[in-house]
mmCIF file of C-alpha atoms in Angstrom:
data_model
loop_
_atom_site.group_PDB
_atom_site.id
_atom_site.type_symbol
_atom_site.label_atom_id
_atom_site.label_comp_id
_atom_site.label_asym_id
_atom_site.label_seq_id
_atom_site.Cartn_x
_atom_site.Cartn_y
_atom_site.Cartn_z
ATOM 1 C CA MET V 1097 53.168 -22.329 113.524
ATOM 2 C CA PRO V 1098 55.873 -19.474 114.796
ATOM 3 C CA ALA V 1099 56.484 -16.451 113.590
ATOM 4 C CA GLN V 1100 57.674 -15.956 109.952
ATOM 5 C CA ALA V 1101 59.975 -13.190 109.597
ATOM 6 C CA PRO V 1102 60.435 -11.578 106.189
ATOM 7 C CA SER V 1103 61.122 -13.096 103.155
ATOM 8 C CA THR V 1104 63.967 -11.501 101.027
ATOM 9 C CA VAL V 1105 62.075 -12.202 97.796
ATOM 10 C CA HIS V 1106 58.949 -13.128 96.651
ATOM 11 C CA PHE V 1107 57.870 -15.492 93.237
ATOM 12 C CA ALA V 1108 54.698 -15.618 92.310
ATOM 13 C CA CYS V 1109 52.894 -19.224 92.123
ATOM 14 C CA PHE V 1110 52.233 -19.719 88.319
ATOM 15 C CA SER V 1111 48.922 -21.351 89.735
ATOM 16 C CA CYS V 1112 47.331 -19.605 92.316
ATOM 17 C CA GLY V 1113 49.610 -16.340 92.317
ATOM 18 C CA ALA V 1114 50.324 -17.561 96.494
ATOM 19 C CA GLY V 1115 54.444 -16.787 97.597
ATOM 20 C CA MET V 1116 56.238 -19.491 96.276
ATOM 21 C CA VAL V 1117 59.525 -21.298 98.804
ATOM 22 C CA TRP V 1118 62.414 -22.731 98.375
ATOM 23 C CA SER V 1119 62.268 -26.407 98.981
ATOM 24 C CA GLY V 1120 65.813 -28.375 99.359
ATOM 25 C CA ARG V 1121 63.174 -31.429 99.024
ATOM 26 C CA VAL V 1122 61.425 -30.811 95.888
ATOM 27 C CA GLY V 1123 65.383 -29.153 94.886
ATOM 28 C CA GLY V 1124 63.462 -26.272 93.634
ATOM 29 C CA LEU V 1125 60.526 -23.414 94.128
ATOM 30 C CA LEU V 1126 56.764 -25.201 96.268
ATOM 31 C CA CYS V 1127 53.731 -23.053 96.566
ATOM 32 C CA PRO V 1128 52.911 -24.091 100.179
ATOM 33 C CA SER V 1129 49.417 -22.828 99.360
ATOM 34 C CA CYS V 1130 48.670 -25.230 96.128
ATOM 35 C CA GLY V 1131 51.895 -27.362 95.639
ATOM 36 C CA SER V 1132 52.768 -26.850 92.805
ATOM 37 C CA THR V 1133 56.253 -26.888 92.107
ATOM 38 C CA LYS V 1134 58.946 -24.895 89.739
ATOM 39 C CA PRO V 1135 62.332 -26.645 89.108
ATOM 40 C CA ILE V 1136 65.322 -23.882 89.587
ATOM 41 C CA GLU V 1137 68.134 -24.998 86.584
ATOM 42 C CA ARG V 1138 71.364 -25.157 88.567
ATOM 43 C CA ASP V 1139 74.146 -23.031 86.878
ATOM 44 C CA PRO V 1140 76.693 -25.639 86.633
ATOM 45 C CA THR V 1141 79.422 -23.020 87.283
ATOM 46 C CA LYS V 1142 80.899 -23.117 90.280
ATOM 47 C CA PRO V 1143 81.003 -19.409 92.644
ATOM 48 C CA ALA V 1144 84.553 -17.893 91.648
ATOM 49 C CA GLU V 1145 87.718 -17.300 94.425
ATOM 50 C CA ARG V 1146 88.289 -13.922 94.386
ATOM 51 C CA ASP V 1147 92.159 -12.873 94.872
ATOM 52 C CA LEU V 1148 92.456 -12.051 98.663
ATOM 53 C CA GLU V 1149 94.871 -8.917 98.549
ATOM 54 C CA ALA V 1150 92.931 -6.862 95.953
ATOM 55 C CA ALA V 1151 89.207 -7.180 97.375
ATOM 56 C CA LEU V 1152 90.992 -6.287 101.305
ATOM 57 C CA SER V 1153 92.922 -3.134 99.213
ATOM 58 C CA ALA V 1154 90.066 -2.165 97.486
ATOM 59 C CA PRO V 1155 86.746 -0.669 98.800
ATOM 60 C CA PRO V 1156 83.612 -3.064 98.425
ATOM 61 C CA PRO V 1157 81.540 -2.775 94.944
ATOM 62 C CA PRO V 1158 78.001 0.026 95.080
ATOM 63 C CA ALA V 1159 75.552 -2.154 96.670
ATOM 64 C CA ALA V 1160 73.436 -0.957 92.801
ATOM 65 C CA ALA V 1161 76.027 -2.837 90.488
ATOM 66 C CA GLU V 1162 75.848 -6.236 91.926
ATOM 67 C CA PRO V 1163 72.324 -7.520 91.553
ATOM 68 C CA SER V 1164 73.048 -10.071 94.963
ATOM 69 C CA ALA V 1165 73.460 -6.934 97.474
ATOM 70 C CA PRO V 1166 69.744 -5.694 98.778
ATOM 71 C CA GLU V 1167 69.304 -2.372 98.531
ATOM 72 C CA LYS V 1168 67.395 -1.646 101.419
ATOM 73 C CA GLU V 1169 67.769 -4.181 105.027
ATOM 74 C CA LEU V 1170 66.171 -4.601 108.253
ATOM 75 C CA VAL V 1171 68.371 -3.250 111.363
ATOM 76 C CA CYS V 1172 66.549 -4.675 114.833
ATOM 77 C CA PRO V 1173 67.096 -2.277 117.384
ATOM 78 C CA ASN V 1174 68.032 -5.242 120.370
ATOM 79 C CA CYS V 1175 70.555 -7.030 118.876
ATOM 80 C CA ASN V 1176 71.313 -5.479 115.392
ATOM 81 C CA GLY V 1177 70.927 -7.735 113.663
ATOM 82 C CA ALA V 1178 71.044 -6.376 109.800
ATOM 83 C CA ILE V 1179 68.628 -8.270 107.319
ATOM 84 C CA GLY V 1180 68.642 -7.636 103.321
ATOM 85 C CA LEU V 1181 65.018 -6.928 101.877
ATOM 86 C CA VAL V 1182 63.942 -6.625 98.263
ATOM 87 C CA GLY V 1183 60.569 -5.385 98.532
ATOM 88 C CA THR V 1184 58.280 -4.687 101.940
ATOM 89 C CA LEU V 1185 59.229 -5.357 105.451
ATOM 90 C CA THR V 1186 56.405 -8.330 106.339
ATOM 91 C CA ALA V 1187 58.139 -9.208 109.934
ATOM 92 C CA THR V 1188 56.620 -8.473 113.377
ATOM 93 C CA ARG V 1189 59.537 -9.982 115.040
ATOM 94 C CA CYS V 1190 63.202 -10.043 114.307
ATOM 95 C CA PRO V 1191 64.455 -13.434 113.946
ATOM 96 C CA PHE V 1192 67.244 -13.637 115.726
ATOM 97 C CA CYS V 1193 66.067 -12.172 119.244
ATOM 98 C CA ALA V 1194 62.379 -12.274 118.616
ATOM 99 C CA THR V 1195 62.127 -8.890 119.742
ATOM 100 C CA PRO V 1196 59.360 -6.991 117.948
ATOM 101 C CA VAL V 1197 60.411 -4.383 114.999
ATOM 102 C CA GLN V 1198 58.639 -1.615 112.702
ATOM 103 C CA ARG V 1199 58.947 -0.049 108.703
ATOM 104 C CA SER V 1200 60.841 2.751 111.149
ATOM 105 C CA ASP V 1201 64.302 -0.083 111.361
ATOM 106 C CA VAL V 1202 64.752 -0.390 108.011
ATOM 107 C CA ARG V 1203 66.989 2.110 106.912
ATOM 108 C CA ASP V 1204 68.725 1.968 102.705
ATOM 109 C CA ALA V 1205 71.713 -1.274 102.505
ATOM 110 C CA PRO V 1206 75.165 0.601 103.217
ATOM 111 C CA ASP V 1207 77.618 -0.469 100.210
ATOM 112 C CA ARG V 1208 78.999 -4.460 100.874
ATOM 113 C CA LEU V 1209 80.791 -6.598 99.430
ATOM 114 C CA PRO V 1210 78.952 -9.225 96.883
ATOM 115 C CA VAL V 1211 78.062 -12.585 97.466
ATOM 116 C CA ASP V 1212 79.565 -15.122 95.666
ATOM 117 C CA GLY V 1213 77.865 -18.433 96.589
ATOM 118 C CA VAL V 1214 74.315 -20.161 98.100
ATOM 119 C CA VAL V 1215 74.554 -22.988 99.408
ATOM 120 C CA PRO V 1216 70.707 -23.716 99.119
ATOM 121 C CA PHE V 1217 68.815 -25.606 101.989
ATOM 122 C CA GLY V 1218 68.252 -29.254 101.573
ATOM 123 C CA ILE V 1219 65.966 -29.476 104.051
ATOM 124 C CA ASP V 1220 62.954 -28.138 104.447
ATOM 125 C CA SER V 1221 60.792 -26.949 107.507
ATOM 126 C CA LYS V 1222 58.297 -29.961 107.747
ATOM 127 C CA GLN V 1223 61.670 -31.570 108.053
ATOM 128 C CA ALA V 1224 62.874 -29.026 110.276
ATOM 129 C CA HIS V 1225 60.379 -29.030 112.566
ATOM 130 C CA GLU V 1226 60.259 -32.734 113.156
ATOM 131 C CA LEU V 1227 64.447 -32.031 113.754
ATOM 132 C CA VAL V 1228 62.909 -28.951 116.417
ATOM 133 C CA GLU V 1229 60.682 -31.585 117.944
ATOM 134 C CA GLY V 1230 62.955 -34.515 118.386
ATOM 135 C CA TRP V 1231 65.784 -32.429 119.800
ATOM 136 C CA ILE V 1232 63.320 -30.325 122.646
ATOM 137 C CA SER V 1233 61.364 -33.461 123.792
ATOM 138 C CA GLN V 1234 64.518 -34.801 125.093
ATOM 139 C CA ARG V 1235 65.038 -31.801 127.174
ATOM 140 C CA TRP V 1236 63.064 -32.687 130.370
ATOM 141 C CA PHE V 1237 63.710 -30.443 132.863
ATOM 142 C CA ALA V 1238 63.107 -27.540 130.138
ATOM 143 C CA PRO V 1239 59.881 -25.286 131.097
ATOM 144 C CA ASN V 1240 56.761 -26.319 129.482
ATOM 145 C CA ALA V 1241 56.181 -22.828 128.542
ATOM 146 C CA PHE V 1242 59.805 -23.168 126.570
ATOM 147 C CA LYS V 1243 57.634 -26.885 125.183
ATOM 148 C CA ARG V 1244 55.241 -24.371 123.746
ATOM 149 C CA TYR V 1245 57.198 -22.516 121.103
ATOM 150 C CA SER V 1246 55.071 -22.900 118.113
ATOM 151 C CA SER V 1247 52.788 -20.211 119.368
ATOM 152 C CA THR V 1248 55.663 -18.774 121.594
ATOM 153 C CA GLY V 1249 58.522 -18.867 119.084
ATOM 154 C CA SER V 1250 60.156 -17.466 116.198
ATOM 155 C CA PHE V 1251 60.843 -19.876 114.141
ATOM 156 C CA ASN V 1252 62.939 -18.761 110.334
ATOM 157 C CA PRO V 1253 65.002 -20.258 107.621
ATOM 158 C CA ILE V 1254 67.860 -17.941 107.483
ATOM 159 C CA TYR V 1255 71.555 -17.407 105.339
ATOM 160 C CA VAL V 1256 73.919 -16.440 107.048
ATOM 161 C CA PRO V 1257 77.253 -14.573 105.676
ATOM 162 C CA PHE V 1258 80.279 -16.650 105.821
ATOM 163 C CA PHE V 1259 83.751 -16.245 104.475
ATOM 164 C CA THR V 1260 85.840 -18.857 103.626
ATOM 165 C CA PHE V 1261 88.791 -18.884 102.019
ATOM 166 C CA ASP V 1262 91.932 -20.707 100.809
ATOM 167 C CA ALA V 1263 95.539 -20.330 100.555
ATOM 168 C CA GLN V 1264 98.841 -22.250 100.087
ATOM 169 C CA THR V 1265 101.767 -22.008 102.111
ATOM 170 C CA LEU V 1266 105.104 -23.142 102.940
ATOM 171 C CA THR V 1267 106.708 -22.882 106.479
ATOM 172 C CA ASP V 1268 109.885 -22.730 107.389
ATOM 173 C CA TYR V 1269 111.149 -23.778 110.462
ATOM 174 C CA ALA V 1270 113.765 -24.241 113.034
ATOM 175 C CA GLY V 1271 113.019 -26.243 116.934
ATOM 176 C CA GLU V 1272 114.291 -28.766 118.929
ATOM 177 C CA ARG V 1273 112.882 -32.849 119.029
ATOM 178 C CA GLY V 1274 112.370 -34.254 123.270
ATOM 179 C CA VAL V 1275 112.780 -37.821 123.677
ATOM 180 C CA THR V 1276 112.127 -39.398 126.734
ATOM 181 C CA TYR V 1277 114.047 -42.000 128.558
ATOM 182 C CA THR V 1278 113.467 -43.645 131.990
ATOM 183 C CA ARG V 1279 116.402 -45.160 134.248
ATOM 184 C CA THR V 1280 116.307 -47.342 137.099
ATOM 185 C CA VAL V 1281 118.425 -45.455 139.640
ATOM 186 C CA GLY V 1282 119.157 -46.344 143.403
ATOM 187 C CA SER V 1283 119.408 -49.719 145.172
ATOM 188 C CA GLY V 1284 117.312 -50.446 147.671
ATOM 189 C CA ASN V 1285 114.386 -48.893 149.362
ATOM 190 C CA ASN V 1286 115.500 -45.724 148.211
ATOM 191 C CA GLN V 1287 115.630 -47.420 144.208
ATOM 192 C CA ARG V 1288 113.527 -45.285 142.179
ATOM 193 C CA VAL V 1289 112.230 -44.341 137.847
ATOM 194 C CA GLU V 1290 113.602 -41.086 136.497
ATOM 195 C CA THR V 1291 112.926 -39.441 133.898
ATOM 196 C CA TYR V 1292 114.489 -37.228 131.770
ATOM 197 C CA THR V 1293 114.015 -36.037 128.535
ATOM 198 C CA GLN V 1294 117.124 -35.618 125.099
ATOM 199 C CA TRP V 1295 116.611 -32.455 123.251
ATOM 200 C CA TYR V 1296 118.043 -32.499 119.279
ATOM 201 C CA TYR V 1297 118.310 -29.461 117.514
ATOM 202 C CA VAL V 1298 116.046 -29.910 113.822
ATOM 203 C CA GLU V 1299 115.106 -28.193 111.395
ATOM 204 C CA GLY V 1300 112.987 -28.170 107.939
ATOM 205 C CA ASN V 1301 109.786 -26.923 106.150
ATOM 206 C CA VAL V 1302 106.091 -28.225 106.022
ATOM 207 C CA ASP V 1303 103.734 -27.850 103.144
ATOM 208 C CA VAL V 1304 100.365 -26.883 104.594
ATOM 209 C CA PRO V 1305 97.105 -25.847 102.322
ATOM 210 C CA PHE V 1306 93.898 -24.538 102.975
ATOM 211 C CA ASP V 1307 90.247 -25.113 101.687
ATOM 212 C CA ASP V 1308 87.550 -22.723 102.211
ATOM 213 C CA VAL V 1309 88.381 -21.969 105.975
ATOM 214 C CA ALA V 1310 84.897 -21.124 107.021
ATOM 215 C CA ILE V 1311 83.599 -18.522 109.219
ATOM 216 C CA GLU V 1312 81.017 -16.701 110.395
ATOM 217 C CA ALA V 1313 80.608 -13.276 109.365
ATOM 218 C CA THR V 1314 77.925 -12.391 112.337
ATOM 219 C CA THR V 1315 77.634 -11.368 116.142
ATOM 220 C CA SER V 1316 73.764 -12.354 116.126
ATOM 221 C CA LEU V 1317 74.885 -16.450 116.918
ATOM 222 C CA GLU V 1318 76.956 -18.028 119.306
ATOM 223 C CA PRO V 1319 79.852 -19.268 117.551
ATOM 224 C CA GLU V 1320 80.089 -22.323 119.873
ATOM 225 C CA ARG V 1321 76.992 -23.734 118.958
ATOM 226 C CA MET V 1322 77.387 -22.781 114.722
ATOM 227 C CA ALA V 1323 80.727 -24.409 115.271
ATOM 228 C CA LYS V 1324 78.873 -27.973 116.823
ATOM 229 C CA LEU V 1325 76.791 -27.658 113.361
ATOM 230 C CA GLU V 1326 81.098 -27.848 111.203
ATOM 231 C CA PRO V 1327 80.953 -29.456 108.643
ATOM 232 C CA TRP V 1328 79.189 -27.198 106.373
ATOM 233 C CA PRO V 1329 79.116 -28.188 102.883
ATOM 234 C CA THR V 1330 80.977 -25.429 101.149
ATOM 235 C CA GLN V 1331 82.457 -27.439 97.941
ATOM 236 C CA ASP V 1332 77.736 -27.361 96.777
ATOM 237 C CA ALA V 1333 78.024 -24.032 96.863
ATOM 238 C CA VAL V 1334 76.453 -22.348 93.920
ATOM 239 C CA ALA V 1335 75.919 -19.560 91.922
ATOM 240 C CA PHE V 1336 74.050 -17.085 93.402
ATOM 241 C CA LYS V 1337 70.476 -16.740 92.089
ATOM 242 C CA GLY V 1338 67.314 -15.219 93.785
ATOM 243 C CA GLU V 1339 65.355 -18.582 93.923
ATOM 244 C CA TYR V 1340 67.294 -19.585 96.658
ATOM 245 C CA LEU V 1341 65.710 -16.953 99.122
ATOM 246 C CA ALA V 1342 62.641 -17.883 98.044
ATOM 247 C CA GLY V 1343 60.547 -17.779 101.793
ATOM 248 C CA ALA V 1344 63.645 -16.891 103.761
ATOM 249 C CA VAL V 1345 65.656 -13.890 105.150
ATOM 250 C CA SER V 1346 69.381 -13.547 104.236
ATOM 251 C CA ARG V 1347 71.804 -11.962 106.620
ATOM 252 C CA SER V 1348 73.904 -8.978 106.014
ATOM 253 C CA TYR V 1349 77.234 -9.536 107.106
ATOM 254 C CA ASP V 1350 78.728 -7.440 110.324
ATOM 255 C CA LEU V 1351 82.256 -8.657 110.664
ATOM 256 C CA ASP V 1352 84.254 -7.273 107.091
ATOM 257 C CA LEU V 1353 86.551 -9.630 105.134
ATOM 258 C CA PRO V 1354 89.499 -8.255 106.963
ATOM 259 C CA GLN V 1355 87.745 -8.898 110.987
ATOM 260 C CA CYS V 1356 87.420 -12.544 109.154
ATOM 261 C CA TYR V 1357 90.692 -13.450 107.882
ATOM 262 C CA GLY V 1358 91.996 -12.050 110.812
ATOM 263 C CA VAL V 1359 89.867 -14.998 112.550
ATOM 264 C CA ALA V 1360 90.807 -17.339 109.949
ATOM 265 C CA ARG V 1361 94.722 -16.573 109.763
ATOM 266 C CA GLN V 1362 94.698 -17.503 113.890
ATOM 267 C CA LYS V 1363 93.477 -20.875 112.468
ATOM 268 C CA MET V 1364 94.951 -21.566 110.215
ATOM 269 C CA ALA V 1365 98.231 -20.463 111.740
ATOM 270 C CA ALA V 1366 97.297 -23.043 114.937
ATOM 271 C CA GLU V 1367 96.822 -25.483 112.368
ATOM 272 C CA ILE V 1368 100.610 -25.054 110.561
ATOM 273 C CA GLU V 1369 102.618 -25.211 114.220
ATOM 274 C CA SER V 1370 100.197 -28.295 114.585
ATOM 275 C CA SER V 1371 101.556 -29.562 111.396
ATOM 276 C CA VAL V 1372 105.203 -28.325 112.461
ATOM 277 C CA ARG V 1373 104.900 -29.875 115.701
ATOM 278 C CA ALA V 1374 104.197 -33.453 114.123
ATOM 279 C CA ASP V 1375 107.466 -33.127 111.202
ATOM 280 C CA ILE V 1376 109.530 -32.271 114.213
ATOM 281 C CA GLY V 1377 108.122 -35.865 115.961
ATOM 282 C CA GLY V 1378 109.569 -36.514 119.105
ATOM 283 C CA ASP V 1379 107.599 -36.768 122.708
ATOM 284 C CA GLN V 1380 107.936 -32.700 122.914
ATOM 285 C CA GLN V 1381 108.782 -30.221 120.950
ATOM 286 C CA ARG V 1382 109.986 -26.851 120.496
ATOM 287 C CA ILE V 1383 109.523 -24.880 118.288
ATOM 288 C CA GLN V 1384 111.889 -21.569 118.218
ATOM 289 C CA ARG V 1385 111.389 -20.055 114.687
ATOM 290 C CA LEU V 1386 108.577 -19.796 111.862
ATOM 291 C CA ASP V 1387 108.785 -18.479 108.599
ATOM 292 C CA THR V 1388 105.654 -18.541 106.769
ATOM 293 C CA THR V 1389 104.982 -18.161 102.777
ATOM 294 C CA TRP V 1390 101.145 -17.359 102.245
ATOM 295 C CA ARG V 1391 100.509 -17.183 98.456
ATOM 296 C CA ASP V 1392 97.250 -17.488 95.925
ATOM 297 C CA GLN V 1393 95.192 -16.671 98.855
ATOM 298 C CA THR V 1394 91.481 -16.534 97.769
ATOM 299 C CA PHE V 1395 87.821 -15.844 99.309
ATOM 300 C CA ARG V 1396 84.032 -16.058 98.821
ATOM 301 C CA HIS V 1397 81.293 -14.695 99.929
ATOM 302 C CA LEU V 1398 79.025 -17.362 101.001
ATOM 303 C CA LEU V 1399 75.378 -17.632 102.451
ATOM 304 C CA LEU V 1400 74.644 -20.834 103.927
ATOM 305 C CA PRO V 1401 71.284 -21.983 105.252
ATOM 306 C CA LEU V 1402 69.954 -22.569 108.895
ATOM 307 C CA PHE V 1403 66.568 -22.919 110.352
ATOM 308 C CA LEU V 1404 66.653 -20.628 113.427
ATOM 309 C CA LEU V 1405 63.812 -21.215 116.621
ATOM 310 C CA VAL V 1406 64.345 -17.648 119.166
ATOM 311 C CA VAL V 1407 61.908 -18.622 122.168
ATOM 312 C CA THR V 1408 62.027 -15.744 124.694
ATOM 313 C CA PHE V 1409 61.435 -17.145 127.854
ATOM 314 C CA ARG V 1410 61.665 -14.833 130.923
ATOM 315 C CA GLN V 1411 62.362 -11.541 128.976
ATOM 316 C CA LYS V 1412 65.479 -13.651 128.032
ATOM 317 C CA PRO V 1413 66.100 -15.180 124.310
ATOM 318 C CA PHE V 1414 67.089 -18.696 123.703
ATOM 319 C CA GLN V 1415 67.784 -19.726 120.136
ATOM 320 C CA VAL V 1416 68.695 -23.620 118.125
ATOM 321 C CA TYR V 1417 69.510 -23.465 115.544
ATOM 322 C CA VAL V 1418 69.434 -26.333 112.860
ATOM 323 C CA ASN V 1419 72.019 -27.426 109.867
ATOM 324 C CA GLY V 1420 70.071 -26.534 107.038
ATOM 325 C CA VAL V 1421 71.924 -29.037 105.072
ATOM 326 C CA THR V 1422 72.342 -31.874 107.410
ATOM 327 C CA GLY V 1423 70.230 -31.439 109.907
ATOM 328 C CA GLU V 1424 72.278 -31.259 112.786
ATOM 329 C CA VAL V 1425 70.236 -30.400 115.703
ATOM 330 C CA HIS V 1426 71.905 -27.541 118.600
ATOM 331 C CA GLY V 1427 70.811 -24.944 121.096
ATOM 332 C CA GLN V 1428 70.263 -23.720 123.988
ATOM 333 C CA ARG V 1429 67.104 -23.948 126.182
ATOM 334 C CA PRO V 1430 65.556 -22.332 129.764
ATOM 335 C CA TYR V 1431 65.467 -25.470 133.134
ATOM 336 C CA SER V 1432 62.099 -25.651 135.394
ATOM 337 C CA TRP V 1433 63.887 -25.213 138.811
ATOM 338 C CA ILE V 1434 60.503 -26.975 139.685
ATOM 339 C CA LYS V 1435 60.693 -30.066 137.768
ATOM 340 C CA ILE V 1436 64.368 -30.360 138.582
ATOM 341 C CA ALA V 1437 63.191 -29.706 143.108
ATOM 342 C CA LEU V 1438 60.662 -32.195 141.960
ATOM 343 C CA ALA V 1439 63.127 -35.165 140.117
ATOM 344 C CA VAL V 1440 65.265 -34.569 143.267
ATOM 345 C CA LEU V 1441 62.363 -35.263 145.204
ATOM 346 C CA ALA V 1442 61.517 -38.292 143.800
ATOM 347 C CA GLY V 1443 64.930 -39.766 143.638
ATOM 348 C CA LEU V 1444 65.387 -39.430 147.610
ATOM 349 C CA ILE V 1445 61.553 -40.590 147.679
ATOM 350 C CA VAL V 1446 62.786 -43.670 146.015
ATOM 351 C CA ALA V 1447 65.984 -43.985 147.805
ATOM 352 C CA GLY V 1448 64.330 -43.763 151.108
ATOM 353 C CA VAL V 1449 62.100 -46.577 150.271
ATOM 354 C CA ALA V 1450 65.099 -48.740 148.924
ATOM 355 C CA LEU V 1451 66.587 -48.114 152.456
ATOM 356 C CA ALA V 1452 63.705 -48.703 154.819
ATOM 357 C CA ILE V 1453 62.331 -52.071 152.859
ATOM 358 C CA TYR V 1454 66.766 -52.956 152.712
ATOM 359 C CA ALA V 1455 66.523 -52.169 156.575
ATOM 360 C CA SER V 1456 63.317 -54.393 157.539
ATOM 361 C CA GLN V 1457 64.545 -57.507 155.220
ATOM 362 C CA ARG V 1458 67.705 -57.174 157.224
ATOM 363 C CA HIS V 1459 65.303 -57.303 160.205
ATOM 364 C CA SER V 1460 63.512 -59.781 159.281
ATOM 365 C CA GLY V 1461 66.547 -62.167 157.851
ATOM 366 C CA GLY V 1462 68.136 -61.462 162.342
ATOM 367 C CA ALA V 1463 65.542 -63.114 163.603
ATOM 368 C CA GLY V 1464 65.612 -65.559 162.699
ATOM 369 C CA TYR V 1465 68.572 -66.787 164.304
ATOM 370 C CA ARG V 1466 66.714 -65.796 167.078
#
């Protein structure tokens, strides 16, 4: 079993006293020692959207004022990943890069925006292990040392911080619609088809709403691989409860609200431009002016579930991600050049044998005609 990260919240089992963990399979707390379960009643109230402009202009509230804001955090000396802690440190390695950590890496948590909601894990660690096993078994050229991750790796359920953004937009635009025509000119050997574009001036407006544009608020995970785990079911977010964090760690954000809003704004602007081009129509489009009015802008600070495997191979950490709701798996792994060389050699041998058989058959066939 890979080394486990510190649990941010501890709930003692009512039967045996061991620590219980949140289980997506049972929809509540589960005791790994005796199998006892404790259902958790979900708050039917959805996490509220908060006014974006007000939050951007105000400092975050003191941590002590919010139950979802940890008072302490573990900061990895290698990747600088920050993990919110409630209680004592029990980890020996960072869950993001597998670097050894110790008590001196714990500090007072700075004031951060409180967590508005959580998307609980929908699968448990056993299911996630099976998904990872299946993914690794298909990586034929991975080194054997990497495939022995159960004894060399770090495998943890982690809640990753995201900011989600909503907005209503109305964009007035002006531009040109290009319509492509072809015509045949010339004659004889000089006959040819020419293509040209006729441009028409157009103007109009598009109304594009945005709901839960999710932006990852950390730098410890690869954005490209995280994007492959989408879509995240942010519509299933529930009000924050400490029970959801039992048995998992909660990553603190290191990209703040203004930074994430800047990324979200770029994504929304690209979608607005795409909608404008579709509205202009034609075969080509030229956009000369875009004037967007933004209104009803809100945000939420959500924790989304991820199983993270980290295996260090030749002093380099490799990460494998499992979406904690859908079970989608993506990641990176090293290559065994010995296995690749052997595979190439085997291919050359097979090709050589096939060529020898072909030549022999052709020679035998030719001799029959003499």
